[in-house]
Amino acid sequence: MIRRILAITVKELLQLKRDWRTALTLLGMPVILLLIYGYALSFDVRDIRLAIVDLSRTSASRQVAQAFLESGYFDAVAHPDDTRALDALFDAGRVQAALVIPAELGGDVAGRRPTTLQFVLDGSDSQSANTILGYARQIVAAVAPRLIDVRVAAPISAVPLVWYNPDLESSRFLVPGLVAFILMVTSVIATALAVVREKERGTMESLRATPVEAIELLLGKTLPYLLVASGAAAGSLTLAWALFDVPIRGSLLWLAAVTILFLAGGLGWGVFLSSMAETQQVAFQLSLLSSMLPTLLLSGFIFPISSMPTFLQVISHVVPARYYVAALRELVLKGAGPELWWQDAVALVAYGAVVLGLATVRTVRSL
């Protein structure tokens, strides 16, 4: 049995060497997609176009305005004399936010009285508006002690302490999920297309005359792609560390083991889909629909699963990326041991067993 599996594995490796398209899909696409999405996909907002309406024109107001500019988030693009000009600026899309400093700021600061700054936002992009509002609150909280020696608003203050991602960089949250998304999509598509391509060429017919069991054929065809996909995963995680400053705090051996479990399930799903498709076009469509959308929407990659409706939370349990993303974040960001993610690993094993079982049954029927 082992010799037959190895023979099929060697045959598939030679086929991969000749079939540069499949090899490029498995090795090159994860790197290319990680570079594109890693830089393009971010919840951080930079270079915010800010209008500053300084009605106070005092030393205190200048300190407030300077604090916004020195934060690195805001660019002052307009300094209107009063608030009446803001409508035109927002309507024309010239500004995303406006800071209105009241005329009484200087007197309030000198008299140690509470004062209020107005911060106007363009709410047409609610995601960015929420992020910008958070920046503004942090800046005001930081500049207030420099204006007066005693805090007026409250005698008790809260000092934030953020673990695992102290700078709250969205890339450290998104990139591990992005790696899972890319590996799932590319492994499923590449495997499904490769097997269907052999169907179209008629090479699968020759296997009927050989004493090869379905499970041997399945393992022999999957192992080469697992090796190549594992190399792609290692390259993707290395890029995540080198380019996007994503720390890898956990054990590399555990990380490799969980990644192989995830890839095995993805490759098995690709083989299963190939058994239902007769053309590469159909295989591509099935692969894309069954891997990209569930991984993107139901894995917790972008949207928290806990905030989804109950029926979607239930459906998400059959999405393997849900478990890999959770385990990956535990390993990469927290450096956690198996005691915190073993359930995710068990779920990946169960998924892989079910998918490979289904693929074996379909392969038996097709031989």
Coordinates of C-alpha atoms in Angstrom, one line a residue:
M1 CA 0.0 0.0 0.0
I2 CA 2.7 2.4 1.0
R3 CA 4.7 1.7 -2.3
R4 CA 1.6 2.4 -4.4
I5 CA 0.9 5.6 -2.5
L6 CA 4.5 6.7 -3.0
A7 CA 4.4 5.8 -6.7
I8 CA 1.3 8.0 -7.1
T9 CA 2.9 10.8 -5.1
V10 CA 6.1 10.7 -7.3
K11 CA 3.9 10.7 -10.4
E12 CA 2.0 13.8 -9.0
L13 CA 5.2 15.6 -8.2
L14 CA 6.5 15.1 -11.7
Q15 CA 3.1 16.3 -13.0
L16 CA 3.4 19.4 -10.8
K17 CA 6.9 20.0 -12.2
R18 CA 5.4 20.0 -15.7
D19 CA 2.2 21.8 -14.8
W20 CA 3.6 25.2 -13.9
R21 CA 0.2 26.8 -13.6
T22 CA -0.9 24.6 -10.7
A23 CA 2.5 25.0 -9.0
L24 CA 2.3 28.8 -9.5
T25 CA -1.2 28.8 -8.0
L26 CA -0.1 27.0 -4.9
L27 CA 3.2 28.8 -4.4
G28 CA 2.9 32.2 -6.0
M29 CA -0.7 33.2 -5.4
P30 CA -0.6 33.1 -1.6
V31 CA 2.4 35.4 -1.6
I32 CA 0.9 37.8 -4.2
L33 CA -2.5 37.9 -2.5
L34 CA -1.0 38.4 1.0
L35 CA 1.0 41.4 -0.3
I36 CA -2.0 42.9 -2.0
Y37 CA -4.6 42.4 0.7
G38 CA -2.1 42.8 3.6
Y39 CA -1.3 46.3 2.5
A40 CA -4.8 47.2 1.2
L41 CA -7.0 45.7 4.0
S42 CA -6.7 47.8 7.1
F43 CA -9.1 49.2 9.7
D44 CA -6.5 52.0 10.6
V45 CA -7.3 55.4 9.1
R46 CA -4.4 57.6 8.2
D47 CA -3.9 61.1 6.6
I48 CA -7.4 62.2 7.8
R49 CA -8.3 65.5 6.2
L50 CA -9.1 67.8 9.1
A51 CA -10.6 71.3 9.2
I52 CA -9.6 73.3 12.3
V53 CA -12.0 76.1 13.4
D54 CA -10.2 78.0 16.1
L55 CA -12.6 80.5 17.7
S56 CA -10.4 81.0 20.7
R57 CA -7.0 81.9 19.2
T58 CA -5.2 81.4 22.4
S59 CA -2.2 79.5 23.5
A60 CA -4.4 76.7 24.8
S61 CA -6.3 76.4 21.5
R62 CA -3.0 76.2 19.6
Q63 CA -1.9 73.4 21.9
V64 CA -5.1 71.5 21.2
A65 CA -4.7 71.9 17.4
Q66 CA -1.0 71.0 17.5
A67 CA -1.8 67.8 19.4
F68 CA -4.1 66.7 16.6
L69 CA -1.4 67.4 14.0
E70 CA 1.4 65.7 15.9
S71 CA -0.6 62.5 16.4
G72 CA 0.3 61.4 12.9
Y73 CA -3.4 60.7 12.0
F74 CA -4.6 64.1 10.9
D75 CA -3.6 66.6 8.2
A76 CA -5.0 70.1 8.5
V77 CA -6.3 71.0 5.1
A78 CA -8.5 74.0 6.0
H79 CA -8.6 76.7 8.7
P80 CA -12.0 78.4 8.2
D81 CA -12.8 81.4 10.3
D82 CA -16.2 80.1 11.5
T83 CA -18.4 77.0 11.4
R84 CA -20.5 78.3 8.5
A85 CA -17.8 77.2 6.0
L86 CA -17.9 73.6 7.2
D87 CA -21.0 72.7 5.1
A88 CA -19.3 73.5 1.9
L89 CA -16.1 71.7 2.9
F90 CA -17.9 68.5 3.8
D91 CA -20.2 68.7 0.7
A92 CA -17.2 69.0 -1.6
G93 CA -15.5 66.1 0.2
R94 CA -12.5 68.2 1.1
V95 CA -12.5 67.2 4.7
Q96 CA -13.4 64.1 6.7
A97 CA -13.5 65.7 10.1
A98 CA -13.6 69.2 11.7
L99 CA -12.3 70.3 15.1
V100 CA -14.2 73.3 16.5
I101 CA -12.5 75.0 19.4
P102 CA -14.9 77.3 21.3
A103 CA -14.1 81.0 21.9
E104 CA -14.3 80.4 25.7
L105 CA -11.6 77.7 25.8
G106 CA -8.8 80.1 27.0
G107 CA -11.0 81.5 29.8
D108 CA -12.2 78.0 30.9
V109 CA -8.7 76.7 31.0
A110 CA -7.4 79.7 33.0
G111 CA -10.4 79.3 35.4
R112 CA -10.1 75.5 35.5
R113 CA -13.7 75.1 34.4
P114 CA -15.0 72.3 32.2
T115 CA -15.0 73.1 28.6
T116 CA -16.3 71.3 25.4
L117 CA -14.6 70.8 22.1
Q118 CA -16.8 70.0 19.1
F119 CA -15.7 67.3 16.7
V120 CA -17.7 67.1 13.4
L121 CA -17.5 63.9 11.3
D122 CA -18.5 62.7 7.9
G123 CA -20.8 59.8 8.8
S124 CA -21.3 58.5 5.3
D125 CA -18.4 56.1 6.0
S126 CA -19.4 54.9 9.5
Q127 CA -16.4 52.5 9.9
S128 CA -13.9 55.3 9.3
A129 CA -16.0 57.8 11.4
N130 CA -15.9 55.5 14.4
T131 CA -12.2 55.0 14.1
I132 CA -11.5 58.8 13.7
L133 CA -13.7 59.5 16.7
G134 CA -11.7 57.1 18.8
Y135 CA -8.5 58.9 17.7
A136 CA -9.9 62.3 18.6
R137 CA -10.9 61.1 22.1
Q138 CA -7.5 59.7 22.8
I139 CA -5.8 62.9 21.7
V140 CA -8.1 65.1 23.8
A141 CA -7.5 62.9 26.8
A142 CA -3.8 63.2 26.3
V143 CA -3.7 67.0 25.8
A144 CA -6.0 67.9 28.7
P145 CA -3.4 67.4 31.5
R146 CA -1.0 69.7 29.7
L147 CA -3.5 72.5 29.7
I148 CA -4.3 72.4 33.4
D149 CA -2.6 70.9 36.4
V150 CA -5.7 69.4 37.8
R151 CA -8.3 67.4 35.9
V152 CA -11.7 69.0 36.2
A153 CA -13.9 66.4 34.7
A154 CA -13.3 63.4 37.0
P155 CA -11.1 62.6 40.0
I156 CA -10.8 59.0 38.8
S157 CA -9.1 58.2 35.5
A158 CA -8.7 54.9 33.6
V159 CA -5.3 53.9 32.3
P160 CA -5.7 51.4 29.4
L161 CA -3.4 48.4 29.2
V162 CA -3.7 46.4 26.0
W163 CA -2.2 42.9 25.9
Y164 CA -1.0 41.0 22.8
N165 CA -1.4 44.1 20.5
P166 CA -0.5 47.1 22.5
D167 CA -0.6 49.5 19.5
L168 CA -3.9 48.2 18.4
E169 CA -2.6 47.7 14.9
S170 CA -5.3 46.2 12.7
S171 CA -2.8 44.3 10.6
R172 CA -1.9 42.1 13.6
F173 CA -5.6 41.2 13.8
L174 CA -6.3 40.9 10.1
V175 CA -3.2 39.2 8.7
P176 CA -3.5 35.9 10.5
G177 CA -7.0 35.6 9.2
L178 CA -5.9 36.7 5.8
V179 CA -3.3 33.9 5.7
A180 CA -6.1 31.4 6.5
F181 CA -8.3 32.9 3.8
I182 CA -5.6 32.7 1.1
L183 CA -4.5 29.2 2.0
M184 CA -8.0 27.8 1.9
V185 CA -9.0 29.4 -1.4
T186 CA -5.7 28.6 -3.2
S187 CA -5.5 25.0 -1.9
V188 CA -9.0 24.1 -2.8
I189 CA -8.9 25.7 -6.3
A190 CA -5.5 24.3 -7.2
T191 CA -6.4 20.8 -6.2
A192 CA -9.8 20.7 -7.8
L193 CA -8.5 22.2 -11.1
A194 CA -5.5 19.8 -11.2
V195 CA -7.7 16.7 -10.8
V196 CA -10.3 17.8 -13.3
R197 CA -7.6 18.7 -15.8
E198 CA -6.5 15.1 -15.7
K199 CA -10.1 14.0 -16.3
E200 CA -10.2 16.2 -19.4
R201 CA -7.0 14.8 -20.7
G202 CA -8.1 11.2 -20.1
T203 CA -5.3 10.2 -17.8
M204 CA -7.7 9.3 -15.0
E205 CA -9.1 6.5 -17.2
S206 CA -5.7 4.7 -17.1
L207 CA -6.0 4.3 -13.3
R208 CA -9.0 2.0 -13.7
A209 CA -6.6 -0.7 -15.1
T210 CA -4.3 -0.5 -12.1
P211 CA -4.7 -2.3 -8.7
V212 CA -5.0 1.0 -6.8
E213 CA -7.5 1.4 -4.0
A214 CA -9.5 4.7 -3.8
I215 CA -7.9 5.7 -0.5
E216 CA -4.4 5.0 -2.0
L217 CA -5.2 7.2 -5.0
L218 CA -6.6 9.9 -2.8
L219 CA -3.6 10.0 -0.5
G220 CA -1.1 9.8 -3.3
K221 CA -2.7 12.7 -5.1
T222 CA -3.1 14.8 -2.0
L223 CA 0.4 14.4 -0.4
P224 CA 2.3 16.3 -3.1
Y225 CA -0.1 19.3 -2.9
L226 CA 0.1 19.1 0.9
L227 CA 3.9 19.5 0.6
V228 CA 3.8 22.4 -1.8
A229 CA 0.9 24.1 0.1
S230 CA 2.9 23.7 3.4
G231 CA 5.8 25.5 1.8
A232 CA 3.4 28.3 0.7
A233 CA 2.0 28.5 4.2
A234 CA 5.6 28.9 5.6
G235 CA 6.3 31.6 3.1
S236 CA 3.1 33.4 3.9
L237 CA 3.7 33.4 7.6
T238 CA 7.2 34.5 7.1
L239 CA 6.0 37.5 5.1
A240 CA 3.4 38.3 7.7
W241 CA 6.2 38.5 10.3
A242 CA 8.7 40.3 8.1
L243 CA 6.5 42.8 6.3
F244 CA 3.5 43.3 8.6
D245 CA 5.2 43.0 12.0
V246 CA 2.9 40.1 13.0
P247 CA 4.7 38.4 15.9
I248 CA 5.0 34.7 16.1
R249 CA 5.1 34.1 19.8
G250 CA 4.0 30.4 19.9
S251 CA 5.8 27.2 19.1
L252 CA 6.7 26.8 15.4
L253 CA 6.1 23.0 15.6
W254 CA 2.6 23.5 16.9
L255 CA 2.0 26.2 14.3
A256 CA 3.2 23.8 11.6
A257 CA 1.0 21.0 12.9
V258 CA -2.2 23.0 13.0
T259 CA -1.5 24.5 9.5
I260 CA -1.0 21.0 8.1
L261 CA -4.3 19.9 9.6
F262 CA -6.0 22.9 8.0
L263 CA -4.4 22.3 4.6
A264 CA -5.2 18.6 4.6
G265 CA -8.9 19.5 5.0
G266 CA -8.8 22.1 2.3
L267 CA -7.0 19.8 -0.2
G268 CA -9.5 17.0 0.6
W269 CA -12.3 19.4 -0.1
G270 CA -10.7 20.2 -3.4
V271 CA -10.5 16.6 -4.4
F272 CA -14.1 16.0 -3.3
L273 CA -15.3 18.9 -5.5
S274 CA -13.3 17.6 -8.5
S275 CA -15.3 14.4 -8.3
M276 CA -18.5 16.4 -8.9
A277 CA -17.1 18.5 -11.8
E278 CA -16.4 17.4 -15.3
T279 CA -14.8 20.7 -16.6
Q280 CA -12.3 23.1 -15.1
Q281 CA -14.8 25.9 -15.3
V282 CA -17.3 24.1 -13.1
A283 CA -14.5 23.1 -10.7
F284 CA -13.3 26.6 -10.4
Q285 CA -16.8 28.0 -9.7
L286 CA -17.6 25.3 -7.1
S287 CA -14.2 25.9 -5.4
L288 CA -14.6 29.6 -5.3
L289 CA -18.1 29.6 -4.0
S290 CA -17.5 26.9 -1.3
S291 CA -14.2 28.2 -0.1
M292 CA -14.0 32.0 -0.5
L293 CA -17.4 33.2 0.7
P294 CA -17.6 31.0 3.9
T295 CA -14.0 31.7 4.8
L296 CA -14.4 35.4 4.3
L297 CA -17.8 35.8 6.1
L298 CA -18.1 33.0 8.6
S299 CA -14.6 32.4 10.0
G300 CA -14.2 35.4 12.2
F301 CA -11.5 36.7 9.9
I302 CA -13.1 40.1 9.7
F303 CA -16.5 39.9 11.4
P304 CA -16.8 38.6 15.0
I305 CA -18.8 35.4 15.1
S306 CA -20.3 36.3 18.4
S307 CA -22.1 39.3 16.8
M308 CA -23.7 37.2 14.1
P309 CA -27.3 35.9 14.1
T310 CA -27.7 32.6 15.8
F311 CA -28.3 30.6 12.6
L312 CA -25.1 32.0 11.1
Q313 CA -23.1 31.1 14.2
V314 CA -24.4 27.5 13.8
I315 CA -23.5 27.4 10.2
S316 CA -20.0 28.7 11.0
H317 CA -19.2 25.5 12.8
V318 CA -18.8 23.7 9.5
V319 CA -16.3 26.3 8.2
P320 CA -12.8 25.0 8.9
A321 CA -11.2 28.4 8.7
R322 CA -13.1 29.3 11.8
Y323 CA -11.0 26.9 13.9
Y324 CA -7.7 27.7 12.1
V325 CA -8.1 31.5 12.5
A326 CA -8.9 31.0 16.2
A327 CA -5.9 28.7 16.7
L328 CA -3.6 30.9 14.6
R329 CA -4.4 34.0 16.6
E330 CA -3.8 32.1 19.9
L331 CA -0.5 30.8 18.6
V332 CA 0.8 33.8 16.8
L333 CA -0.4 36.7 18.9
K334 CA -0.7 35.2 22.4
G335 CA 1.9 32.4 22.2
A336 CA -0.6 30.1 23.8
G337 CA 0.0 26.4 24.2
P338 CA -2.4 23.5 23.1
E339 CA -4.5 23.8 26.3
L340 CA -6.1 26.9 24.8
W341 CA -6.7 25.8 21.2
W342 CA -6.8 22.0 21.3
Q343 CA -10.6 22.0 20.6
D344 CA -9.9 23.9 17.4
A345 CA -7.3 21.3 16.4
V346 CA -9.8 18.5 17.1
A347 CA -12.4 20.2 15.0
L348 CA -9.8 20.4 12.1
V349 CA -9.1 16.7 12.5
A350 CA -12.8 15.9 12.4
Y351 CA -13.3 18.1 9.3
G352 CA -10.4 16.6 7.5
A353 CA -11.6 13.0 8.3
V354 CA -15.1 13.7 7.1
V355 CA -14.0 15.5 3.9
L356 CA -11.4 12.8 3.0
G357 CA -14.0 10.2 3.7
L358 CA -16.5 11.8 1.3
A359 CA -13.7 12.2 -1.3
T360 CA -12.9 8.5 -1.0
V361 CA -16.5 7.5 -1.5
R362 CA -16.8 9.7 -4.6
T363 CA -13.5 8.4 -5.9
V364 CA -14.6 4.8 -5.5
R365 CA -17.7 5.5 -7.6
S366 CA -15.7 7.2 -10.3
L367 CA -13.2 4.4 -10.7

